[in-house]
Every structure is written in structure tokens, then in C-alpha cells.
Amino acid sequence: MRIVVLAGGIGGARFLRGLKQAAPDADVTVIGNTGDDIHLFGLKVCPDLDTVMYTLGGGIDEERGWGRTDETFLVKAELAAYGVGPEWFGLGDRDFATHIVRTQMLGAGYPLSAVTEALCARWKPGVRLLPMSDDRVETHVAVDADGERKAVHFQEYWVKMRASVEAQAIVPVGAEQAKPAPGVLEAIAAADVILFPPSNPVVSIGTILAVPGIREAIADAGVPVVGLSPIVGDAPVRGMADKVLAAIGVESTAAAVALHYGSGLLDGWLVDTVDEAAVPGIEEAGIRSRAIPLMMTDLDATATMAREALTLAEEVRA
């Protein structure tokens, strides 16, 4: 079975770990969000790609869900002593090595897709990890602060500001001019199933879909497209997805996110058992739906979620 998964950071990475247990013989291609990418300290940082790579490769800090295990922050402290920031973004000493290698390779002319493949050669995540694009795309958030409207990088809004002010707009800068990375459209065309894990529907999966050609390729693939709701009981399972959903006029409910994707893209949608009442309305919109436990409390629970997604895909196919 050939499975394509669109993934953001922590939620997507943890879902992928469950998917690998649920379908150990599947050929999995992950299309990773690069809209969160940022340049810091002269280095190219790709948080979502690295979170998937570290999580599946056994190097993730399990408690935080991002960064390396057994991490230290001596370099960050030394930079701060020189007055070099930003101090609000935590890069650990082990993590710095990844960004140095990536930046060196990019500077030597290698595209991000080739760099990602080279980094994965060390970590062996057990999936094919592709950036959504080799072109630079950065998600920016428009906010009202200090009496004026300004745009800030998504990382500044999410990490520094902790989404403490309302997002007025979400803009994937550069997406309209970007092209899918090599292998992305081919993987979609060859897929048997396409999955949307419980990643942020606006700034993770939404940014991937903003790259011209990707949404269209998924809609035209002719295979089941199944998603799992990141909203449980009208609140995000993790993070602050409700903040960015509000910015695009979408309610923070499992049903509203399904309708946001739409029946032209989505064939199946899993909601949590607490949202079972939403199932009939989702199905009336032309999207097959089912309520199951959607909390990734451990690996077995996550694997069960993945199996249910694959089962729903088979029902759609039939």
C-alpha cells in the first residue's frame, strides 16, 4: 500500500509513528510543511521537517515534542551573552548541528528536497520525507499591535507572542509562486490512500495545499482522502489552532474543519467520540464520517486511529 500523508509538526509526527505501527509494510511518503521555516543566527531552520525526522528517527524530546532529546542550550546562552537574539526561539546545541549542515548544503546549491534526503540518511525515519516545495515559503500572521497592523512571522506569533492577540489574517508568503518539490506530485499520483493527520488545518496542511498544483493533484488523484480532526470538543487537541481558524472565518469545531476542506477534496473524516453528534451533518455535506477516540495518548492508541483512517478509506473506495 502506498500512503501519502500531509504533515505539520508534533501532531503529524506522532500520527506517523502510529501509522508505521498500524501499517508496517506500507510505502509511506510524507509531504512536510515548510511554511514554518525561519532563518535564525544565519541558519535555515525547518521545524516541521525536523520534528518528523527526529520523531520517527528516535531523536525527539518526547516531553516537549520538538527538538532533540538530552539537549543542552550552551550555544544559545553564549549568543545571548553577545546580545544576539532572538532569545524567544529555543535552538539546542544538538539541534544546531542539523541547521548548520542544512545551511551549508543549501549554500552549496543543493535544493531543500536533496538536503532533507541527506539528513534523513542519518535518522532513517522509515518514510520518504519530502518538503512541500524547494522554494521559500513563509507563513506570516497579520496582527494589530501598538496601535497599528503589522505582519509577523508565524514563529514569532506562535512562540514569542503565544497567539495572545487575535490573528487578523494568515498569509503563506511566496506560496503562489512556489512549485511542488520533486517527487511530491508523483507520490500523490501513485498513492493508494492520502491522509490528513490531526495537524493544524490552516498553517500546516493549509499551507501545503496553498502551493499551486498540490490541492489539484489530491482532488484529481482518484483515491480516498481521509482526515482526522485536530479539534475535539470544540477545542484544539494541542496548540492554538482555534486562533488561526478564527482568522480565516472557520469555527473551531470538527465539523467546520471538515467543511473547510470540503467534499471536493476530502472523502472521509474521523471525529472524536465527544463530537459524534456532528457526524450526520458532515455526511450530509458528502463526506463519510465516523466517531472514534482521537486522543494520541500512547503509541497503541495512535496506531488504532491510523487503522480506523485506513478502514474508512477502504469503505470510501468500496
PDB file of C-alpha atoms in Angstrom:
ATOM      1  CA  MET A   1       0.000   0.000   0.000  1.00  0.00           C
ATOM      2  CA  ARG A   2       1.270   3.444  -0.945  1.00  0.00           C
ATOM      3  CA  ILE A   3       0.210   6.102   1.529  1.00  0.00           C
ATOM      4  CA  VAL A   4       0.781   9.840   1.227  1.00  0.00           C
ATOM      5  CA  VAL A   5       0.493  11.919   4.391  1.00  0.00           C
ATOM      6  CA  LEU A   6       0.440  15.716   4.599  1.00  0.00           C
ATOM      7  CA  ALA A   7       2.111  16.614   7.865  1.00  0.00           C
ATOM      8  CA  GLY A   8       2.891  19.544  10.084  1.00  0.00           C
ATOM      9  CA  GLY A   9       4.949  19.219  13.237  1.00  0.00           C
ATOM     10  CA  ILE A  10       4.189  17.470  16.519  1.00  0.00           C
ATOM     11  CA  GLY A  11       0.692  16.142  15.761  1.00  0.00           C
ATOM     12  CA  GLY A  12       1.653  14.951  12.303  1.00  0.00           C
ATOM     13  CA  ALA A  13       4.856  13.335  13.520  1.00  0.00           C
ATOM     14  CA  ARG A  14       3.166  11.441  16.331  1.00  0.00           C
ATOM     15  CA  PHE A  15       0.400  10.277  14.000  1.00  0.00           C
ATOM     16  CA  LEU A  16       3.029   8.984  11.580  1.00  0.00           C
ATOM     17  CA  ARG A  17       4.582   6.916  14.345  1.00  0.00           C
ATOM     18  CA  GLY A  18       1.202   5.275  14.903  1.00  0.00           C
ATOM     19  CA  LEU A  19       0.700   4.797  11.172  1.00  0.00           C
ATOM     20  CA  LYS A  20       4.001   2.949  10.900  1.00  0.00           C
ATOM     21  CA  GLN A  21       2.851   0.551  13.618  1.00  0.00           C
ATOM     22  CA  ALA A  22      -0.580   0.127  12.046  1.00  0.00           C
ATOM     23  CA  ALA A  23       0.751  -0.457   8.517  1.00  0.00           C
ATOM     24  CA  PRO A  24       4.372  -1.616   8.890  1.00  0.00           C
ATOM     25  CA  ASP A  25       4.637  -2.805   5.284  1.00  0.00           C
ATOM     26  CA  ALA A  26       3.192   0.330   3.705  1.00  0.00           C
ATOM     27  CA  ASP A  27       5.249   2.622   1.497  1.00  0.00           C
ATOM     28  CA  VAL A  28       4.728   5.993   3.205  1.00  0.00           C
ATOM     29  CA  THR A  29       5.584   9.359   1.674  1.00  0.00           C
ATOM     30  CA  VAL A  30       5.296  12.403   3.897  1.00  0.00           C
ATOM     31  CA  ILE A  31       4.803  15.840   2.369  1.00  0.00           C
ATOM     32  CA  GLY A  32       6.048  18.188   5.078  1.00  0.00           C
ATOM     33  CA  ASN A  33       5.043  21.777   5.720  1.00  0.00           C
ATOM     34  CA  THR A  34       7.836  24.293   5.195  1.00  0.00           C
ATOM     35  CA  GLY A  35       5.795  27.427   5.859  1.00  0.00           C
ATOM     36  CA  ASP A  36       7.092  27.408   9.445  1.00  0.00           C
ATOM     37  CA  ASP A  37      10.691  27.618   8.207  1.00  0.00           C
ATOM     38  CA  ILE A  38      12.697  30.545   9.504  1.00  0.00           C
ATOM     39  CA  HIS A  39      16.234  31.927   9.247  1.00  0.00           C
ATOM     40  CA  LEU A  40      17.870  32.344  12.657  1.00  0.00           C
ATOM     41  CA  PHE A  41      21.505  33.059  13.545  1.00  0.00           C
ATOM     42  CA  GLY A  42      22.338  32.799   9.848  1.00  0.00           C
ATOM     43  CA  LEU A  43      20.886  29.293   9.673  1.00  0.00           C
ATOM     44  CA  LYS A  44      17.937  27.774   7.834  1.00  0.00           C
ATOM     45  CA  VAL A  45      15.623  26.157  10.399  1.00  0.00           C
ATOM     46  CA  CYS A  46      12.866  23.756   9.256  1.00  0.00           C
ATOM     47  CA  PRO A  47      10.875  22.955  12.415  1.00  0.00           C
ATOM     48  CA  ASP A  48       8.212  20.673  10.922  1.00  0.00           C
ATOM     49  CA  LEU A  49      10.565  18.636   8.748  1.00  0.00           C
ATOM     50  CA  ASP A  50      12.930  18.174  11.677  1.00  0.00           C
ATOM     51  CA  THR A  51      10.155  17.198  14.078  1.00  0.00           C
ATOM     52  CA  VAL A  52       9.040  14.421  11.724  1.00  0.00           C
ATOM     53  CA  MET A  53      12.643  13.310  11.151  1.00  0.00           C
ATOM     54  CA  TYR A  54      13.590  13.303  14.838  1.00  0.00           C
ATOM     55  CA  THR A  55      10.333  11.692  15.992  1.00  0.00           C
ATOM     56  CA  LEU A  56      10.474   8.801  13.546  1.00  0.00           C
ATOM     57  CA  GLY A  57      14.243   8.515  13.870  1.00  0.00           C
ATOM     58  CA  GLY A  58      14.224   8.217  17.653  1.00  0.00           C
ATOM     59  CA  GLY A  59      15.906  11.527  18.471  1.00  0.00           C
ATOM     60  CA  ILE A  60      12.963  13.695  19.575  1.00  0.00           C
ATOM     61  CA  ASP A  61      12.500  15.198  23.017  1.00  0.00           C
ATOM     62  CA  GLU A  62       9.342  13.294  23.940  1.00  0.00           C
ATOM     63  CA  GLU A  63       8.239  15.673  26.685  1.00  0.00           C
ATOM     64  CA  ARG A  64       8.362  18.820  24.563  1.00  0.00           C
ATOM     65  CA  GLY A  65       7.523  17.121  21.288  1.00  0.00           C
ATOM     66  CA  TRP A  66      10.156  19.167  19.432  1.00  0.00           C
ATOM     67  CA  GLY A  67      13.942  19.453  19.442  1.00  0.00           C
ATOM     68  CA  ARG A  68      16.479  16.807  20.401  1.00  0.00           C
ATOM     69  CA  THR A  69      16.490  14.510  23.376  1.00  0.00           C
ATOM     70  CA  ASP A  70      19.178  15.077  26.046  1.00  0.00           C
ATOM     71  CA  GLU A  71      19.540  18.621  24.743  1.00  0.00           C
ATOM     72  CA  THR A  72      21.667  21.418  26.153  1.00  0.00           C
ATOM     73  CA  PHE A  73      21.487  25.126  25.333  1.00  0.00           C
ATOM     74  CA  LEU A  74      25.023  26.375  25.825  1.00  0.00           C
ATOM     75  CA  VAL A  75      25.331  27.946  22.366  1.00  0.00           C
ATOM     76  CA  LYS A  76      22.071  29.832  22.824  1.00  0.00           C
ATOM     77  CA  ALA A  77      23.316  31.168  26.169  1.00  0.00           C
ATOM     78  CA  GLU A  78      26.599  32.288  24.615  1.00  0.00           C
ATOM     79  CA  LEU A  79      24.776  34.049  21.788  1.00  0.00           C
ATOM     80  CA  ALA A  80      22.590  35.829  24.343  1.00  0.00           C
ATOM     81  CA  ALA A  81      25.730  36.931  26.205  1.00  0.00           C
ATOM     82  CA  TYR A  82      26.833  38.632  22.992  1.00  0.00           C
ATOM     83  CA  GLY A  83      23.427  40.276  22.743  1.00  0.00           C
ATOM     84  CA  VAL A  84      22.473  38.169  19.736  1.00  0.00           C
ATOM     85  CA  GLY A  85      18.862  37.041  19.539  1.00  0.00           C
ATOM     86  CA  PRO A  86      16.143  36.158  19.297  1.00  0.00           C
ATOM     87  CA  GLU A  87      16.111  34.637  22.763  1.00  0.00           C
ATOM     88  CA  TRP A  88      12.489  33.519  22.461  1.00  0.00           C
ATOM     89  CA  PHE A  89      13.254  30.745  19.970  1.00  0.00           C
ATOM     90  CA  GLY A  90      14.931  27.725  21.543  1.00  0.00           C
ATOM     91  CA  LEU A  91      17.639  26.078  19.475  1.00  0.00           C
ATOM     92  CA  GLY A  92      19.602  23.441  21.352  1.00  0.00           C
ATOM     93  CA  ASP A  93      23.233  22.501  20.813  1.00  0.00           C
ATOM     94  CA  ARG A  94      22.456  19.168  19.120  1.00  0.00           C
ATOM     95  CA  ASP A  95      19.775  20.806  17.007  1.00  0.00           C
ATOM     96  CA  PHE A  96      22.221  23.483  15.842  1.00  0.00           C
ATOM     97  CA  ALA A  97      24.225  20.792  14.044  1.00  0.00           C
ATOM     98  CA  THR A  98      21.262  19.881  11.836  1.00  0.00           C
ATOM     99  CA  HIS A  99      20.710  23.500  10.838  1.00  0.00           C
ATOM    100  CA  ILE A 100      24.413  24.056  10.146  1.00  0.00           C
ATOM    101  CA  VAL A 101      24.548  21.051   7.815  1.00  0.00           C
ATOM    102  CA  ARG A 102      21.338  22.128   6.079  1.00  0.00           C
ATOM    103  CA  THR A 103      22.534  25.701   5.593  1.00  0.00           C
ATOM    104  CA  GLN A 104      25.912  24.584   4.260  1.00  0.00           C
ATOM    105  CA  MET A 105      24.277  22.270   1.718  1.00  0.00           C
ATOM    106  CA  LEU A 106      21.790  24.923   0.621  1.00  0.00           C
ATOM    107  CA  GLY A 107      24.659  27.381   0.244  1.00  0.00           C
ATOM    108  CA  ALA A 108      26.467  24.858  -1.939  1.00  0.00           C
ATOM    109  CA  GLY A 109      23.479  24.781  -4.284  1.00  0.00           C
ATOM    110  CA  TYR A 110      21.569  21.701  -3.184  1.00  0.00           C
ATOM    111  CA  PRO A 111      17.752  22.098  -3.114  1.00  0.00           C
ATOM    112  CA  LEU A 112      15.899  21.585   0.150  1.00  0.00           C
ATOM    113  CA  SER A 113      14.495  18.248  -1.035  1.00  0.00           C
ATOM    114  CA  ALA A 114      18.012  16.866  -1.594  1.00  0.00           C
ATOM    115  CA  VAL A 115      19.177  18.286   1.736  1.00  0.00           C
ATOM    116  CA  THR A 116      16.246  16.673   3.539  1.00  0.00           C
ATOM    117  CA  GLU A 117      17.055  13.325   1.935  1.00  0.00           C
ATOM    118  CA  ALA A 118      20.668  13.638   3.071  1.00  0.00           C
ATOM    119  CA  LEU A 119      19.664  14.471   6.649  1.00  0.00           C
ATOM    120  CA  CYS A 120      17.245  11.554   6.712  1.00  0.00           C
ATOM    121  CA  ALA A 121      20.055   9.214   5.675  1.00  0.00           C
ATOM    122  CA  ARG A 122      21.326   9.583   9.231  1.00  0.00           C
ATOM    123  CA  TRP A 123      17.981   9.328  11.038  1.00  0.00           C
ATOM    124  CA  LYS A 124      16.329   6.646   8.885  1.00  0.00           C
ATOM    125  CA  PRO A 125      12.741   7.675   9.684  1.00  0.00           C
ATOM    126  CA  GLY A 126      11.276   4.769   7.723  1.00  0.00           C
ATOM    127  CA  VAL A 127       9.277   7.073   5.453  1.00  0.00           C
ATOM    128  CA  ARG A 128      10.150   9.193   2.458  1.00  0.00           C
ATOM    129  CA  LEU A 129      10.129  12.759   3.753  1.00  0.00           C
ATOM    130  CA  LEU A 130       9.620  15.474   1.133  1.00  0.00           C
ATOM    131  CA  PRO A 131       9.344  19.210   1.710  1.00  0.00           C
ATOM    132  CA  MET A 132       6.222  20.596   0.071  1.00  0.00           C
ATOM    133  CA  SER A 133       8.445  22.862  -2.032  1.00  0.00           C
ATOM    134  CA  ASP A 134      12.098  23.684  -2.606  1.00  0.00           C
ATOM    135  CA  ASP A 135      11.058  27.329  -2.922  1.00  0.00           C
ATOM    136  CA  ARG A 136      10.980  29.678   0.042  1.00  0.00           C
ATOM    137  CA  VAL A 137       7.536  29.928   1.612  1.00  0.00           C
ATOM    138  CA  GLU A 138       6.948  31.575   4.993  1.00  0.00           C
ATOM    139  CA  THR A 139       3.661  31.820   6.824  1.00  0.00           C
ATOM    140  CA  HIS A 140       3.078  35.314   8.175  1.00  0.00           C
ATOM    141  CA  VAL A 141       0.326  36.488  10.527  1.00  0.00           C
ATOM    142  CA  ALA A 142      -1.272  39.918  10.422  1.00  0.00           C
ATOM    143  CA  VAL A 143      -1.900  41.303  13.923  1.00  0.00           C
ATOM    144  CA  ASP A 144      -2.937  44.597  15.488  1.00  0.00           C
ATOM    145  CA  ALA A 145      -0.263  45.689  17.964  1.00  0.00           C
ATOM    146  CA  ASP A 146       0.865  49.036  19.337  1.00  0.00           C
ATOM    147  CA  GLY A 147      -1.928  50.798  17.514  1.00  0.00           C
ATOM    148  CA  GLU A 148      -1.059  49.516  14.065  1.00  0.00           C
ATOM    149  CA  ARG A 149      -1.475  46.457  11.915  1.00  0.00           C
ATOM    150  CA  LYS A 150       1.695  44.582  11.084  1.00  0.00           C
ATOM    151  CA  ALA A 151       2.759  41.211   9.757  1.00  0.00           C
ATOM    152  CA  VAL A 152       4.940  38.923  11.851  1.00  0.00           C
ATOM    153  CA  HIS A 153       6.495  35.579  11.044  1.00  0.00           C
ATOM    154  CA  PHE A 154       4.324  32.695  12.209  1.00  0.00           C
ATOM    155  CA  GLN A 155       7.038  31.561  14.632  1.00  0.00           C
ATOM    156  CA  GLU A 156       7.019  34.977  16.299  1.00  0.00           C
ATOM    157  CA  TYR A 157       3.229  34.859  16.604  1.00  0.00           C
ATOM    158  CA  TRP A 158       3.161  31.257  17.870  1.00  0.00           C
ATOM    159  CA  VAL A 159       6.267  31.086  20.057  1.00  0.00           C
ATOM    160  CA  LYS A 160       7.033  34.625  21.195  1.00  0.00           C
ATOM    161  CA  MET A 161       3.517  36.065  21.331  1.00  0.00           C
ATOM    162  CA  ARG A 162       1.883  32.723  22.239  1.00  0.00           C
ATOM    163  CA  ALA A 163      -1.019  33.746  19.975  1.00  0.00           C
ATOM    164  CA  SER A 164      -2.021  36.213  22.688  1.00  0.00           C
ATOM    165  CA  VAL A 165      -3.529  38.665  20.201  1.00  0.00           C
ATOM    166  CA  GLU A 166      -6.107  37.950  17.538  1.00  0.00           C
ATOM    167  CA  ALA A 167      -4.775  36.924  14.151  1.00  0.00           C
ATOM    168  CA  GLN A 168      -6.343  39.149  11.507  1.00  0.00           C
ATOM    169  CA  ALA A 169      -5.074  37.210   8.507  1.00  0.00           C
ATOM    170  CA  ILE A 170      -2.819  34.270   7.658  1.00  0.00           C
ATOM    171  CA  VAL A 171      -0.617  34.714   4.597  1.00  0.00           C
ATOM    172  CA  PRO A 172       1.648  31.980   3.174  1.00  0.00           C
ATOM    173  CA  VAL A 173       4.137  34.409   1.638  1.00  0.00           C
ATOM    174  CA  GLY A 174       5.692  33.018  -1.531  1.00  0.00           C
ATOM    175  CA  ALA A 175       3.274  30.110  -1.871  1.00  0.00           C
ATOM    176  CA  GLU A 176       1.641  31.412  -5.045  1.00  0.00           C
ATOM    177  CA  GLN A 177       5.000  31.479  -6.819  1.00  0.00           C
ATOM    178  CA  ALA A 178       6.235  28.172  -5.383  1.00  0.00           C
ATOM    179  CA  LYS A 179       6.349  24.833  -7.130  1.00  0.00           C
ATOM    180  CA  PRO A 180       5.885  21.415  -5.536  1.00  0.00           C
ATOM    181  CA  ALA A 181       9.210  19.807  -4.664  1.00  0.00           C
ATOM    182  CA  PRO A 182      10.446  16.971  -6.896  1.00  0.00           C
ATOM    183  CA  GLY A 183       8.535  13.796  -6.142  1.00  0.00           C
ATOM    184  CA  VAL A 184       5.523  15.450  -4.498  1.00  0.00           C
ATOM    185  CA  LEU A 185       3.078  15.310  -7.402  1.00  0.00           C
ATOM    186  CA  GLU A 186       4.401  11.910  -8.459  1.00  0.00           C
ATOM    187  CA  ALA A 187       3.808  10.492  -4.970  1.00  0.00           C
ATOM    188  CA  ILE A 188       0.255  11.848  -4.925  1.00  0.00           C
ATOM    189  CA  ALA A 189      -0.486  10.394  -8.365  1.00  0.00           C
ATOM    190  CA  ALA A 190       0.834   6.963  -7.315  1.00  0.00           C
ATOM    191  CA  ALA A 191      -0.890   6.879  -3.907  1.00  0.00           C
ATOM    192  CA  ASP A 192      -3.496   4.337  -2.850  1.00  0.00           C
ATOM    193  CA  VAL A 193      -4.582   6.469   0.119  1.00  0.00           C
ATOM    194  CA  ILE A 194      -3.982  10.109   1.124  1.00  0.00           C
ATOM    195  CA  LEU A 195      -4.240  11.050   4.787  1.00  0.00           C
ATOM    196  CA  PHE A 196      -4.571  14.379   6.591  1.00  0.00           C
ATOM    197  CA  PRO A 197      -3.382  13.758  10.171  1.00  0.00           C
ATOM    198  CA  PRO A 198      -4.592  15.912  13.079  1.00  0.00           C
ATOM    199  CA  SER A 199      -2.239  18.724  12.109  1.00  0.00           C
ATOM    200  CA  ASN A 200      -3.178  22.399  12.040  1.00  0.00           C
ATOM    201  CA  PRO A 201      -5.620  22.815   9.119  1.00  0.00           C
ATOM    202  CA  VAL A 202      -4.561  26.409   8.454  1.00  0.00           C
ATOM    203  CA  VAL A 203      -0.805  26.800   8.974  1.00  0.00           C
ATOM    204  CA  SER A 204       0.287  23.176   8.444  1.00  0.00           C
ATOM    205  CA  ILE A 205      -1.920  21.293   5.990  1.00  0.00           C
ATOM    206  CA  GLY A 206      -3.423  24.527   4.704  1.00  0.00           C
ATOM    207  CA  THR A 207      -0.014  25.896   3.786  1.00  0.00           C
ATOM    208  CA  ILE A 208       0.902  22.700   1.939  1.00  0.00           C
ATOM    209  CA  LEU A 209      -2.353  22.930  -0.024  1.00  0.00           C
ATOM    210  CA  ALA A 210      -1.543  26.570  -0.877  1.00  0.00           C
ATOM    211  CA  VAL A 211       1.348  25.500  -3.126  1.00  0.00           C
ATOM    212  CA  PRO A 212      -0.100  25.533  -6.665  1.00  0.00           C
ATOM    213  CA  GLY A 213      -0.713  22.061  -8.003  1.00  0.00           C
ATOM    214  CA  ILE A 214      -0.852  20.129  -4.732  1.00  0.00           C
ATOM    215  CA  ARG A 215      -4.538  20.624  -3.900  1.00  0.00           C
ATOM    216  CA  GLU A 216      -5.469  19.946  -7.505  1.00  0.00           C
ATOM    217  CA  ALA A 217      -3.350  16.785  -7.620  1.00  0.00           C
ATOM    218  CA  ILE A 218      -5.006  15.432  -4.460  1.00  0.00           C
ATOM    219  CA  ALA A 219      -8.506  16.246  -5.725  1.00  0.00           C
ATOM    220  CA  ASP A 220      -7.760  14.546  -9.047  1.00  0.00           C
ATOM    221  CA  ALA A 221      -5.886  11.529  -7.635  1.00  0.00           C
ATOM    222  CA  GLY A 222      -8.964   9.308  -7.675  1.00  0.00           C
ATOM    223  CA  VAL A 223      -8.073   7.659  -4.356  1.00  0.00           C
ATOM    224  CA  PRO A 224      -9.622   8.014  -0.894  1.00  0.00           C
ATOM    225  CA  VAL A 225      -8.599  11.145   1.009  1.00  0.00           C
ATOM    226  CA  VAL A 226      -9.251  10.756   4.738  1.00  0.00           C
ATOM    227  CA  GLY A 227      -8.577  13.238   7.532  1.00  0.00           C
ATOM    228  CA  LEU A 228      -8.584  13.143  11.316  1.00  0.00           C
ATOM    229  CA  SER A 229      -9.955  16.122  13.194  1.00  0.00           C
ATOM    230  CA  PRO A 230      -7.475  18.216  15.198  1.00  0.00           C
ATOM    231  CA  ILE A 231     -10.459  19.672  17.060  1.00  0.00           C
ATOM    232  CA  VAL A 232     -12.011  17.666  19.898  1.00  0.00           C
ATOM    233  CA  GLY A 233     -14.981  19.073  21.778  1.00  0.00           C
ATOM    234  CA  ASP A 234     -14.672  22.475  20.061  1.00  0.00           C
ATOM    235  CA  ALA A 235     -11.040  22.946  21.162  1.00  0.00           C
ATOM    236  CA  PRO A 236      -7.677  22.075  19.619  1.00  0.00           C
ATOM    237  CA  VAL A 237      -6.101  18.886  20.909  1.00  0.00           C
ATOM    238  CA  ARG A 238      -2.762  20.691  21.024  1.00  0.00           C
ATOM    239  CA  GLY A 239      -1.580  24.184  20.240  1.00  0.00           C
ATOM    240  CA  MET A 240      -3.725  27.153  19.296  1.00  0.00           C
ATOM    241  CA  ALA A 241      -5.432  26.127  16.074  1.00  0.00           C
ATOM    242  CA  ASP A 242      -8.581  27.986  17.136  1.00  0.00           C
ATOM    243  CA  LYS A 243      -6.670  31.281  16.859  1.00  0.00           C
ATOM    244  CA  VAL A 244      -5.754  30.794  13.213  1.00  0.00           C
ATOM    245  CA  LEU A 245      -9.088  29.179  12.303  1.00  0.00           C
ATOM    246  CA  ALA A 246     -10.819  32.340  13.520  1.00  0.00           C
ATOM    247  CA  ALA A 247      -8.563  34.402  11.273  1.00  0.00           C
ATOM    248  CA  ILE A 248      -9.941  32.650   8.187  1.00  0.00           C
ATOM    249  CA  GLY A 249     -13.529  32.658   9.425  1.00  0.00           C
ATOM    250  CA  VAL A 250     -13.798  28.979  10.367  1.00  0.00           C
ATOM    251  CA  GLU A 251     -15.353  27.852  13.654  1.00  0.00           C
ATOM    252  CA  SER A 252     -13.271  25.735  15.972  1.00  0.00           C
ATOM    253  CA  THR A 253     -15.343  22.569  15.556  1.00  0.00           C
ATOM    254  CA  ALA A 254     -14.651  19.202  13.978  1.00  0.00           C
ATOM    255  CA  ALA A 255     -17.494  19.706  11.501  1.00  0.00           C
ATOM    256  CA  ALA A 256     -16.398  23.192  10.471  1.00  0.00           C
ATOM    257  CA  VAL A 257     -12.850  21.999   9.706  1.00  0.00           C
ATOM    258  CA  ALA A 258     -14.229  19.154   7.566  1.00  0.00           C
ATOM    259  CA  LEU A 259     -16.392  21.598   5.623  1.00  0.00           C
ATOM    260  CA  HIS A 260     -13.407  23.941   5.292  1.00  0.00           C
ATOM    261  CA  TYR A 261     -11.518  21.215   3.453  1.00  0.00           C
ATOM    262  CA  GLY A 262     -14.685  20.385   1.514  1.00  0.00           C
ATOM    263  CA  SER A 263     -16.123  17.321  -0.179  1.00  0.00           C
ATOM    264  CA  GLY A 264     -14.234  18.174  -3.346  1.00  0.00           C
ATOM    265  CA  LEU A 265     -11.019  17.372  -1.522  1.00  0.00           C
ATOM    266  CA  LEU A 266     -11.981  15.199   1.435  1.00  0.00           C
ATOM    267  CA  ASP A 267     -13.741  11.820   1.189  1.00  0.00           C
ATOM    268  CA  GLY A 268     -13.652  10.728   4.835  1.00  0.00           C
ATOM    269  CA  TRP A 269     -13.363  12.479   8.200  1.00  0.00           C
ATOM    270  CA  LEU A 270     -12.829  10.978  11.633  1.00  0.00           C
ATOM    271  CA  VAL A 271     -14.089  12.922  14.641  1.00  0.00           C
ATOM    272  CA  ASP A 272     -13.712  12.160  18.330  1.00  0.00           C
ATOM    273  CA  THR A 273     -16.467  10.344  20.171  1.00  0.00           C
ATOM    274  CA  VAL A 274     -17.372  13.552  22.022  1.00  0.00           C
ATOM    275  CA  ASP A 275     -18.248  15.065  18.635  1.00  0.00           C
ATOM    276  CA  GLU A 276     -20.376  12.135  17.456  1.00  0.00           C
ATOM    277  CA  ALA A 277     -23.389  14.404  17.020  1.00  0.00           C
ATOM    278  CA  ALA A 278     -21.528  16.172  14.194  1.00  0.00           C
ATOM    279  CA  VAL A 279     -21.299  13.024  12.057  1.00  0.00           C
ATOM    280  CA  PRO A 280     -24.714  13.306  10.290  1.00  0.00           C
ATOM    281  CA  GLY A 281     -24.075  16.899   9.241  1.00  0.00           C
ATOM    282  CA  ILE A 282     -20.634  16.028   7.869  1.00  0.00           C
ATOM    283  CA  GLU A 283     -22.105  13.144   5.897  1.00  0.00           C
ATOM    284  CA  GLU A 284     -24.857  15.384   4.530  1.00  0.00           C
ATOM    285  CA  ALA A 285     -22.060  17.518   3.080  1.00  0.00           C
ATOM    286  CA  GLY A 286     -20.839  14.478   1.132  1.00  0.00           C
ATOM    287  CA  ILE A 287     -18.005  13.421   3.427  1.00  0.00           C
ATOM    288  CA  ARG A 288     -18.206   9.990   5.033  1.00  0.00           C
ATOM    289  CA  SER A 289     -17.646  10.299   8.765  1.00  0.00           C
ATOM    290  CA  ARG A 290     -17.235   8.217  11.892  1.00  0.00           C
ATOM    291  CA  ALA A 291     -16.624   8.966  15.577  1.00  0.00           C
ATOM    292  CA  ILE A 292     -13.715   7.234  17.315  1.00  0.00           C
ATOM    293  CA  PRO A 293     -11.331   8.140  20.164  1.00  0.00           C
ATOM    294  CA  LEU A 294      -8.878  10.670  18.714  1.00  0.00           C
ATOM    295  CA  MET A 295      -6.541  11.358  21.618  1.00  0.00           C
ATOM    296  CA  MET A 296      -2.983  10.183  20.899  1.00  0.00           C
ATOM    297  CA  THR A 297      -2.382   9.125  24.499  1.00  0.00           C
ATOM    298  CA  ASP A 298       0.173   6.476  23.560  1.00  0.00           C
ATOM    299  CA  LEU A 299       1.515   4.617  20.543  1.00  0.00           C
ATOM    300  CA  ASP A 300      -1.174   1.931  20.597  1.00  0.00           C
ATOM    301  CA  ALA A 301      -3.976   4.496  20.724  1.00  0.00           C
ATOM    302  CA  THR A 302      -2.394   6.371  17.820  1.00  0.00           C
ATOM    303  CA  ALA A 303      -1.986   3.168  15.808  1.00  0.00           C
ATOM    304  CA  THR A 304      -5.680   2.450  16.344  1.00  0.00           C
ATOM    305  CA  MET A 305      -6.523   5.882  14.970  1.00  0.00           C
ATOM    306  CA  ALA A 306      -4.390   5.174  11.902  1.00  0.00           C
ATOM    307  CA  ARG A 307      -6.081   1.801  11.356  1.00  0.00           C
ATOM    308  CA  GLU A 308      -9.500   3.433  11.580  1.00  0.00           C
ATOM    309  CA  ALA A 309      -8.432   6.010   8.983  1.00  0.00           C
ATOM    310  CA  LEU A 310      -7.291   3.259   6.628  1.00  0.00           C
ATOM    311  CA  THR A 311     -10.508   1.315   7.243  1.00  0.00           C
ATOM    312  CA  LEU A 312     -12.585   4.382   6.443  1.00  0.00           C
ATOM    313  CA  ALA A 313     -10.540   4.816   3.272  1.00  0.00           C
ATOM    314  CA  GLU A 314     -11.417   1.281   2.218  1.00  0.00           C
ATOM    315  CA  GLU A 315     -15.117   1.969   2.859  1.00  0.00           C
ATOM    316  CA  VAL A 316     -14.890   5.057   0.674  1.00  0.00           C
ATOM    317  CA  ARG A 317     -13.121   3.083  -2.033  1.00  0.00           C
ATOM    318  CA  ALA A 318     -15.811   0.398  -1.955  1.00  0.00           C
TER     319      ALA A 318
END
